[in-house]
Amino acid sequence: QVQLQESGPGLVKPSETLSLTCNVSGGSISTFHWTWIRQPPGKGLEWIGYIYYSGSTNYNPSLKSRVTISVDTSKNQFSLNLNSVTAADTAVYYCARLDNSGWNYFEYWGQGTLVTVSS
Amino acid sequence: DIQMTQSPSSLSASVGDRVTITCRASQYISTYLNWYQQKPGKAPKFLIYAASTLQSGVPSRFSGSGSGTDFTLTISSLEPEDYATYFCQQSYSAPYTFGQGTKLEIK
């Protein structure tokens, strides 16, 4: 059973960079797309972007100028960097695996980690 | 971006009731429509893909239908564990977008 676990600081100062890592266990990171999704408190879900194990990426245009997703296949993990954060970036951040059947659903999810942007 | 609109935003129902949630896309998405269930403090759980195909292990009381722009999620007979928030998600084109959610509450 594939398991994902997010890690990183729970508090980030405004204008700084939010950095999170997702560790994948129970399966190889290879041959799948890996994604980040966020959910502001009490609100809906926003897709941030995904990375293929080979390194190719696709970002949400609303965040594209501030987002970088990278992958480390040797460690079976992938990461999110979001720069120039504001209070609007406060959210629970989830990592997830995109299915590889072509239907593009988020099949496995991490438990999520709350990141608060505040000075 | 493709906008996804769910209705209703919230719904009260009793155990045993039949419940239907609607999801509408702002443009054609064929059957690239997925459904998730989220309970408080938990990550969403994937339920249905391709509008009507149940993920393995999802109870058969859940069903999905629709194509094009209009979709429904139906729970044929509510169980206590079904009280949650449900989200639809289009996977026709990136950026992938979600509906705002439908909160299903106990009546």
PDB file of C-alpha atoms in Angstrom:
ATOM      1  CA  GLN A   1       0.000   0.000   0.000  1.00  0.00           C
ATOM      2  CA  VAL A   2       1.446   3.330  -1.060  1.00  0.00           C
ATOM      3  CA  GLN A   3       1.809   5.866   1.729  1.00  0.00           C
ATOM      4  CA  LEU A   4       2.712   9.530   1.510  1.00  0.00           C
ATOM      5  CA  GLN A   5       3.916  11.760   4.345  1.00  0.00           C
ATOM      6  CA  GLU A   6       4.414  15.509   4.202  1.00  0.00           C
ATOM      7  CA  SER A   7       7.041  17.246   6.303  1.00  0.00           C
ATOM      8  CA  GLY A   8       8.258  20.782   6.764  1.00  0.00           C
ATOM      9  CA  PRO A   9       7.872  23.916   8.876  1.00  0.00           C
ATOM     10  CA  GLY A  10       4.419  24.704  10.171  1.00  0.00           C
ATOM     11  CA  LEU A  11       5.083  28.435  10.344  1.00  0.00           C
ATOM     12  CA  VAL A  12       6.552  30.626   7.625  1.00  0.00           C
ATOM     13  CA  LYS A  13       7.062  34.384   7.701  1.00  0.00           C
ATOM     14  CA  PRO A  14       5.501  36.619   5.044  1.00  0.00           C
ATOM     15  CA  SER A  15       7.694  37.125   1.952  1.00  0.00           C
ATOM     16  CA  GLU A  16       9.720  34.010   2.752  1.00  0.00           C
ATOM     17  CA  THR A  17       9.702  30.613   1.044  1.00  0.00           C
ATOM     18  CA  LEU A  18       7.467  27.727   2.053  1.00  0.00           C
ATOM     19  CA  SER A  19       9.280  24.406   1.647  1.00  0.00           C
ATOM     20  CA  LEU A  20       7.689  20.988   2.066  1.00  0.00           C
ATOM     21  CA  THR A  21       8.793  17.456   1.301  1.00  0.00           C
ATOM     22  CA  CYS A  22       6.664  14.399   0.614  1.00  0.00           C
ATOM     23  CA  ASN A  23       8.154  11.024   1.396  1.00  0.00           C
ATOM     24  CA  VAL A  24       6.725   8.106  -0.570  1.00  0.00           C
ATOM     25  CA  SER A  25       6.776   4.613   0.894  1.00  0.00           C
ATOM     26  CA  GLY A  26       5.315   1.273  -0.126  1.00  0.00           C
ATOM     27  CA  GLY A  27       6.114   1.825  -3.775  1.00  0.00           C
ATOM     28  CA  SER A  28       8.535   3.454  -6.164  1.00  0.00           C
ATOM     29  CA  ILE A  29       8.233   7.081  -7.129  1.00  0.00           C
ATOM     30  CA  SER A  30       9.040   6.075 -10.695  1.00  0.00           C
ATOM     31  CA  THR A  31       6.430   5.918 -13.488  1.00  0.00           C
ATOM     32  CA  PHE A  32       3.920   8.173 -11.720  1.00  0.00           C
ATOM     33  CA  HIS A  33       3.015  11.840 -11.504  1.00  0.00           C
ATOM     34  CA  TRP A  34       3.218  13.366  -8.048  1.00  0.00           C
ATOM     35  CA  THR A  35       1.226  16.376  -7.052  1.00  0.00           C
ATOM     36  CA  TRP A  36       0.660  19.056  -4.428  1.00  0.00           C
ATOM     37  CA  ILE A  37      -2.794  20.271  -3.450  1.00  0.00           C
ATOM     38  CA  ARG A  38      -3.718  22.805  -0.791  1.00  0.00           C
ATOM     39  CA  GLN A  39      -6.801  23.681   1.225  1.00  0.00           C
ATOM     40  CA  PRO A  40      -7.138  26.969   3.130  1.00  0.00           C
ATOM     41  CA  PRO A  41      -8.874  26.499   6.497  1.00  0.00           C
ATOM     42  CA  GLY A  42     -12.583  25.915   5.973  1.00  0.00           C
ATOM     43  CA  LYS A  43     -12.309  26.237   2.198  1.00  0.00           C
ATOM     44  CA  GLY A  44     -12.011  24.139  -0.928  1.00  0.00           C
ATOM     45  CA  LEU A  45      -9.169  22.356  -2.662  1.00  0.00           C
ATOM     46  CA  GLU A  46      -6.651  23.952  -5.028  1.00  0.00           C
ATOM     47  CA  TRP A  47      -4.326  21.980  -7.267  1.00  0.00           C
ATOM     48  CA  ILE A  48      -0.813  23.464  -7.146  1.00  0.00           C
ATOM     49  CA  GLY A  49       0.996  21.334  -9.695  1.00  0.00           C
ATOM     50  CA  TYR A  50       2.582  18.004 -10.449  1.00  0.00           C
ATOM     51  CA  ILE A  51       5.918  16.494 -11.351  1.00  0.00           C
ATOM     52  CA  TYR A  52       6.656  13.330 -13.278  1.00  0.00           C
ATOM     53  CA  TYR A  53       9.398  11.119 -11.890  1.00  0.00           C
ATOM     54  CA  SER A  54      11.560  12.155 -14.835  1.00  0.00           C
ATOM     55  CA  GLY A  55      11.350  15.772 -13.701  1.00  0.00           C
ATOM     56  CA  SER A  56       8.822  17.310 -16.082  1.00  0.00           C
ATOM     57  CA  THR A  57       6.354  19.613 -14.373  1.00  0.00           C
ATOM     58  CA  ASN A  58       2.965  21.257 -14.815  1.00  0.00           C
ATOM     59  CA  TYR A  59       1.919  24.109 -12.542  1.00  0.00           C
ATOM     60  CA  ASN A  60      -1.329  25.919 -11.860  1.00  0.00           C
ATOM     61  CA  PRO A  61      -1.007  29.235 -13.737  1.00  0.00           C
ATOM     62  CA  SER A  62      -2.349  31.051 -10.666  1.00  0.00           C
ATOM     63  CA  LEU A  63       0.794  30.037  -8.745  1.00  0.00           C
ATOM     64  CA  LYS A  64       3.259  29.321 -11.528  1.00  0.00           C
ATOM     65  CA  SER A  65       5.454  32.368 -10.954  1.00  0.00           C
ATOM     66  CA  ARG A  66       6.097  31.338  -7.333  1.00  0.00           C
ATOM     67  CA  VAL A  67       6.122  27.530  -7.406  1.00  0.00           C
ATOM     68  CA  THR A  68       8.826  24.947  -7.922  1.00  0.00           C
ATOM     69  CA  ILE A  69       8.237  21.205  -7.549  1.00  0.00           C
ATOM     70  CA  SER A  70      11.224  18.898  -7.641  1.00  0.00           C
ATOM     71  CA  VAL A  71      11.794  15.154  -7.292  1.00  0.00           C
ATOM     72  CA  ASP A  72      14.560  13.051  -5.769  1.00  0.00           C
ATOM     73  CA  THR A  73      14.141   9.498  -7.003  1.00  0.00           C
ATOM     74  CA  SER A  74      17.086   8.262  -4.936  1.00  0.00           C
ATOM     75  CA  LYS A  75      15.229   9.249  -1.764  1.00  0.00           C
ATOM     76  CA  ASN A  76      11.738   8.383  -3.117  1.00  0.00           C
ATOM     77  CA  GLN A  77      10.522  11.863  -2.321  1.00  0.00           C
ATOM     78  CA  PHE A  78       9.402  15.065  -3.975  1.00  0.00           C
ATOM     79  CA  SER A  79       9.280  18.638  -2.760  1.00  0.00           C
ATOM     80  CA  LEU A  80       7.369  21.904  -3.006  1.00  0.00           C
ATOM     81  CA  ASN A  81       8.837  25.395  -2.825  1.00  0.00           C
ATOM     82  CA  LEU A  82       6.475  28.375  -2.812  1.00  0.00           C
ATOM     83  CA  ASN A  83       8.186  31.738  -2.581  1.00  0.00           C
ATOM     84  CA  SER A  84       7.045  35.217  -1.554  1.00  0.00           C
ATOM     85  CA  VAL A  85       4.291  33.823   0.649  1.00  0.00           C
ATOM     86  CA  THR A  86       1.485  35.880   2.151  1.00  0.00           C
ATOM     87  CA  ALA A  87      -1.299  35.107   4.605  1.00  0.00           C
ATOM     88  CA  ALA A  88      -3.346  33.880   1.631  1.00  0.00           C
ATOM     89  CA  ASP A  89      -0.970  30.928   1.362  1.00  0.00           C
ATOM     90  CA  THR A  90      -1.984  29.659   4.804  1.00  0.00           C
ATOM     91  CA  ALA A  91      -3.455  26.227   4.168  1.00  0.00           C
ATOM     92  CA  VAL A  92      -3.233  22.515   4.729  1.00  0.00           C
ATOM     93  CA  TYR A  93      -0.858  21.224   2.064  1.00  0.00           C
ATOM     94  CA  TYR A  94      -1.364  17.709   0.748  1.00  0.00           C
ATOM     95  CA  CYS A  95       0.865  15.614  -1.429  1.00  0.00           C
ATOM     96  CA  ALA A  96      -0.818  13.020  -3.604  1.00  0.00           C
ATOM     97  CA  ARG A  97      -0.197  10.536  -6.381  1.00  0.00           C
ATOM     98  CA  LEU A  98      -1.864  11.008  -9.714  1.00  0.00           C
ATOM     99  CA  ASP A  99      -3.076   7.780 -11.291  1.00  0.00           C
ATOM    100  CA  ASN A 100      -1.332   6.653 -14.459  1.00  0.00           C
ATOM    101  CA  SER A 101      -4.376   5.344 -16.295  1.00  0.00           C
ATOM    102  CA  GLY A 102      -4.956   8.655 -18.001  1.00  0.00           C
ATOM    103  CA  TRP A 103      -7.994   9.600 -15.924  1.00  0.00           C
ATOM    104  CA  ASN A 104      -5.898  11.923 -13.751  1.00  0.00           C
ATOM    105  CA  TYR A 105      -7.471  11.296 -10.376  1.00  0.00           C
ATOM    106  CA  PHE A 106      -5.665  11.714  -7.064  1.00  0.00           C
ATOM    107  CA  GLU A 107      -5.446   8.147  -5.901  1.00  0.00           C
ATOM    108  CA  TYR A 108      -3.311   8.303  -2.752  1.00  0.00           C
ATOM    109  CA  TRP A 109      -2.987  11.257  -0.385  1.00  0.00           C
ATOM    110  CA  GLY A 110      -0.753  12.233   2.482  1.00  0.00           C
ATOM    111  CA  GLN A 111      -2.386  13.209   5.755  1.00  0.00           C
ATOM    112  CA  GLY A 112      -1.698  16.882   5.086  1.00  0.00           C
ATOM    113  CA  THR A 113       0.327  19.468   6.938  1.00  0.00           C
ATOM    114  CA  LEU A 114      -0.885  22.872   8.070  1.00  0.00           C
ATOM    115  CA  VAL A 115       1.348  25.751   7.079  1.00  0.00           C
ATOM    116  CA  THR A 116       0.600  29.117   8.626  1.00  0.00           C
ATOM    117  CA  VAL A 117       2.047  32.293   7.156  1.00  0.00           C
ATOM    118  CA  SER A 118       2.504  34.818   9.922  1.00  0.00           C
ATOM    119  CA  SER A 119       5.159  37.066  11.372  1.00  0.00           C
TER     120      SER A 119
ATOM    121  CA  ASP B   1      -9.676  27.349 -16.188  1.00  0.00           C
ATOM    122  CA  ILE B   2     -12.668  25.040 -16.007  1.00  0.00           C
ATOM    123  CA  GLN B   3     -14.979  26.069 -13.174  1.00  0.00           C
ATOM    124  CA  MET B   4     -16.759  23.363 -11.202  1.00  0.00           C
ATOM    125  CA  THR B   5     -19.962  24.202  -9.371  1.00  0.00           C
ATOM    126  CA  GLN B   6     -21.570  21.851  -6.871  1.00  0.00           C
ATOM    127  CA  SER B   7     -25.064  21.966  -5.500  1.00  0.00           C
ATOM    128  CA  PRO B   8     -26.230  22.087  -2.890  1.00  0.00           C
ATOM    129  CA  SER B   9     -23.439  23.533  -0.744  1.00  0.00           C
ATOM    130  CA  SER B  10     -24.878  21.745   2.254  1.00  0.00           C
ATOM    131  CA  LEU B  11     -27.471  19.075   2.768  1.00  0.00           C
ATOM    132  CA  SER B  12     -29.192  17.558   5.783  1.00  0.00           C
ATOM    133  CA  ALA B  13     -30.376  13.976   5.511  1.00  0.00           C
ATOM    134  CA  SER B  14     -31.220  11.016   7.700  1.00  0.00           C
ATOM    135  CA  VAL B  15     -29.691   7.556   7.856  1.00  0.00           C
ATOM    136  CA  GLY B  16     -31.308   5.478   5.137  1.00  0.00           C
ATOM    137  CA  ASP B  17     -32.112   8.432   2.894  1.00  0.00           C
ATOM    138  CA  ARG B  18     -31.190   8.577  -0.772  1.00  0.00           C
ATOM    139  CA  VAL B  19     -28.994  11.589  -1.477  1.00  0.00           C
ATOM    140  CA  THR B  20     -27.912  13.184  -4.733  1.00  0.00           C
ATOM    141  CA  ILE B  21     -25.195  15.802  -5.198  1.00  0.00           C
ATOM    142  CA  THR B  22     -24.792  17.657  -8.459  1.00  0.00           C
ATOM    143  CA  CYS B  23     -21.607  18.939 -10.100  1.00  0.00           C
ATOM    144  CA  ARG B  24     -21.584  21.151 -13.181  1.00  0.00           C
ATOM    145  CA  ALA B  25     -18.566  22.042 -15.309  1.00  0.00           C
ATOM    146  CA  SER B  26     -18.227  25.392 -17.045  1.00  0.00           C
ATOM    147  CA  GLN B  27     -17.289  23.607 -20.265  1.00  0.00           C
ATOM    148  CA  TYR B  28     -17.312  20.151 -21.811  1.00  0.00           C
ATOM    149  CA  ILE B  29     -15.211  17.602 -19.873  1.00  0.00           C
ATOM    150  CA  SER B  30     -16.470  14.316 -21.328  1.00  0.00           C
ATOM    151  CA  THR B  31     -16.413  11.903 -18.362  1.00  0.00           C
ATOM    152  CA  TYR B  32     -13.215  13.255 -16.790  1.00  0.00           C
ATOM    153  CA  LEU B  33     -14.945  13.774 -13.474  1.00  0.00           C
ATOM    154  CA  ASN B  34     -13.845  12.380 -10.117  1.00  0.00           C
ATOM    155  CA  TRP B  35     -15.415  12.388  -6.645  1.00  0.00           C
ATOM    156  CA  TYR B  36     -13.806  12.552  -3.205  1.00  0.00           C
ATOM    157  CA  GLN B  37     -15.065  12.291   0.358  1.00  0.00           C
ATOM    158  CA  GLN B  38     -13.465  14.319   3.136  1.00  0.00           C
ATOM    159  CA  LYS B  39     -14.069  13.998   6.852  1.00  0.00           C
ATOM    160  CA  PRO B  40     -13.026  16.706   9.318  1.00  0.00           C
ATOM    161  CA  GLY B  41      -9.277  16.864   9.867  1.00  0.00           C
ATOM    162  CA  LYS B  42      -8.595  14.159   7.294  1.00  0.00           C
ATOM    163  CA  ALA B  43      -7.294  14.070   3.748  1.00  0.00           C
ATOM    164  CA  PRO B  44      -9.817  13.556   0.974  1.00  0.00           C
ATOM    165  CA  LYS B  45     -10.546   9.966   0.078  1.00  0.00           C
ATOM    166  CA  PHE B  46     -10.888   9.062  -3.571  1.00  0.00           C
ATOM    167  CA  LEU B  47     -14.266   7.470  -4.407  1.00  0.00           C
ATOM    168  CA  ILE B  48     -15.144   7.530  -8.095  1.00  0.00           C
ATOM    169  CA  TYR B  49     -13.324   8.221 -11.367  1.00  0.00           C
ATOM    170  CA  ALA B  50     -14.402   8.592 -14.969  1.00  0.00           C
ATOM    171  CA  ALA B  51     -17.735   9.876 -13.681  1.00  0.00           C
ATOM    172  CA  SER B  52     -19.086   6.451 -12.749  1.00  0.00           C
ATOM    173  CA  THR B  53     -16.334   3.948 -11.917  1.00  0.00           C
ATOM    174  CA  LEU B  54     -16.062   3.109  -8.229  1.00  0.00           C
ATOM    175  CA  GLN B  55     -12.605   2.839  -6.706  1.00  0.00           C
ATOM    176  CA  SER B  56     -11.917  -0.597  -5.293  1.00  0.00           C
ATOM    177  CA  GLY B  57     -13.335  -0.928  -1.804  1.00  0.00           C
ATOM    178  CA  VAL B  58     -15.908   1.858  -2.115  1.00  0.00           C
ATOM    179  CA  PRO B  59     -19.365   0.620  -1.034  1.00  0.00           C
ATOM    180  CA  SER B  60     -21.850  -0.034  -3.815  1.00  0.00           C
ATOM    181  CA  ARG B  61     -24.336   2.400  -2.281  1.00  0.00           C
ATOM    182  CA  PHE B  62     -22.209   5.105  -3.927  1.00  0.00           C
ATOM    183  CA  SER B  63     -22.750   5.719  -7.624  1.00  0.00           C
ATOM    184  CA  GLY B  64     -21.860   8.393 -10.123  1.00  0.00           C
ATOM    185  CA  SER B  65     -23.282   9.400 -13.451  1.00  0.00           C
ATOM    186  CA  GLY B  66     -23.141  12.064 -16.119  1.00  0.00           C
ATOM    187  CA  SER B  67     -21.088  13.250 -19.040  1.00  0.00           C
ATOM    188  CA  GLY B  68     -20.339  16.473 -20.821  1.00  0.00           C
ATOM    189  CA  THR B  69     -20.995  19.167 -18.233  1.00  0.00           C
ATOM    190  CA  ASP B  70     -23.490  17.690 -15.747  1.00  0.00           C
ATOM    191  CA  PHE B  71     -22.719  15.011 -13.194  1.00  0.00           C
ATOM    192  CA  THR B  72     -24.239  13.483 -10.089  1.00  0.00           C
ATOM    193  CA  LEU B  73     -23.060  11.550  -7.068  1.00  0.00           C
ATOM    194  CA  THR B  74     -25.750   9.431  -5.451  1.00  0.00           C
ATOM    195  CA  ILE B  75     -25.710   7.615  -2.130  1.00  0.00           C
ATOM    196  CA  SER B  76     -28.579   5.141  -2.274  1.00  0.00           C
ATOM    197  CA  SER B  77     -29.035   4.640   1.456  1.00  0.00           C
ATOM    198  CA  LEU B  78     -27.076   6.826   3.852  1.00  0.00           C
ATOM    199  CA  GLU B  79     -24.961   5.186   6.516  1.00  0.00           C
ATOM    200  CA  PRO B  80     -23.633   7.030   9.585  1.00  0.00           C
ATOM    201  CA  GLU B  81     -20.089   6.973   8.190  1.00  0.00           C
ATOM    202  CA  ASP B  82     -21.178   8.828   5.037  1.00  0.00           C
ATOM    203  CA  TYR B  83     -21.553  12.159   6.798  1.00  0.00           C
ATOM    204  CA  ALA B  84     -18.735  14.179   5.289  1.00  0.00           C
ATOM    205  CA  THR B  85     -17.949  16.787   2.663  1.00  0.00           C
ATOM    206  CA  TYR B  86     -17.916  15.667  -0.961  1.00  0.00           C
ATOM    207  CA  PHE B  87     -15.879  17.274  -3.730  1.00  0.00           C
ATOM    208  CA  CYS B  88     -15.968  16.803  -7.463  1.00  0.00           C
ATOM    209  CA  GLN B  89     -12.823  17.343  -9.553  1.00  0.00           C
ATOM    210  CA  GLN B  90     -12.382  17.699 -13.284  1.00  0.00           C
ATOM    211  CA  SER B  91      -9.387  15.972 -14.818  1.00  0.00           C
ATOM    212  CA  TYR B  92     -10.100  16.871 -18.455  1.00  0.00           C
ATOM    213  CA  SER B  93      -7.452  19.560 -18.568  1.00  0.00           C
ATOM    214  CA  ALA B  94      -4.943  21.248 -16.306  1.00  0.00           C
ATOM    215  CA  PRO B  95      -5.212  23.182 -14.117  1.00  0.00           C
ATOM    216  CA  TYR B  96      -7.286  20.476 -12.459  1.00  0.00           C
ATOM    217  CA  THR B  97     -10.076  22.111 -10.515  1.00  0.00           C
ATOM    218  CA  PHE B  98     -12.448  21.105  -7.743  1.00  0.00           C
ATOM    219  CA  GLY B  99     -15.981  21.992  -6.846  1.00  0.00           C
ATOM    220  CA  GLN B 100     -16.462  24.012  -3.692  1.00  0.00           C
ATOM    221  CA  GLY B 101     -17.754  20.997  -1.797  1.00  0.00           C
ATOM    222  CA  THR B 102     -21.070  19.717  -0.479  1.00  0.00           C
ATOM    223  CA  LYS B 103     -21.310  19.203   3.265  1.00  0.00           C
ATOM    224  CA  LEU B 104     -23.599  16.315   4.141  1.00  0.00           C
ATOM    225  CA  GLU B 105     -24.946  16.635   7.661  1.00  0.00           C
ATOM    226  CA  ILE B 106     -27.124  14.538   9.917  1.00  0.00           C
ATOM    227  CA  LYS B 107     -30.779  15.538  10.017  1.00  0.00           C
TER     228      LYS B 107
END
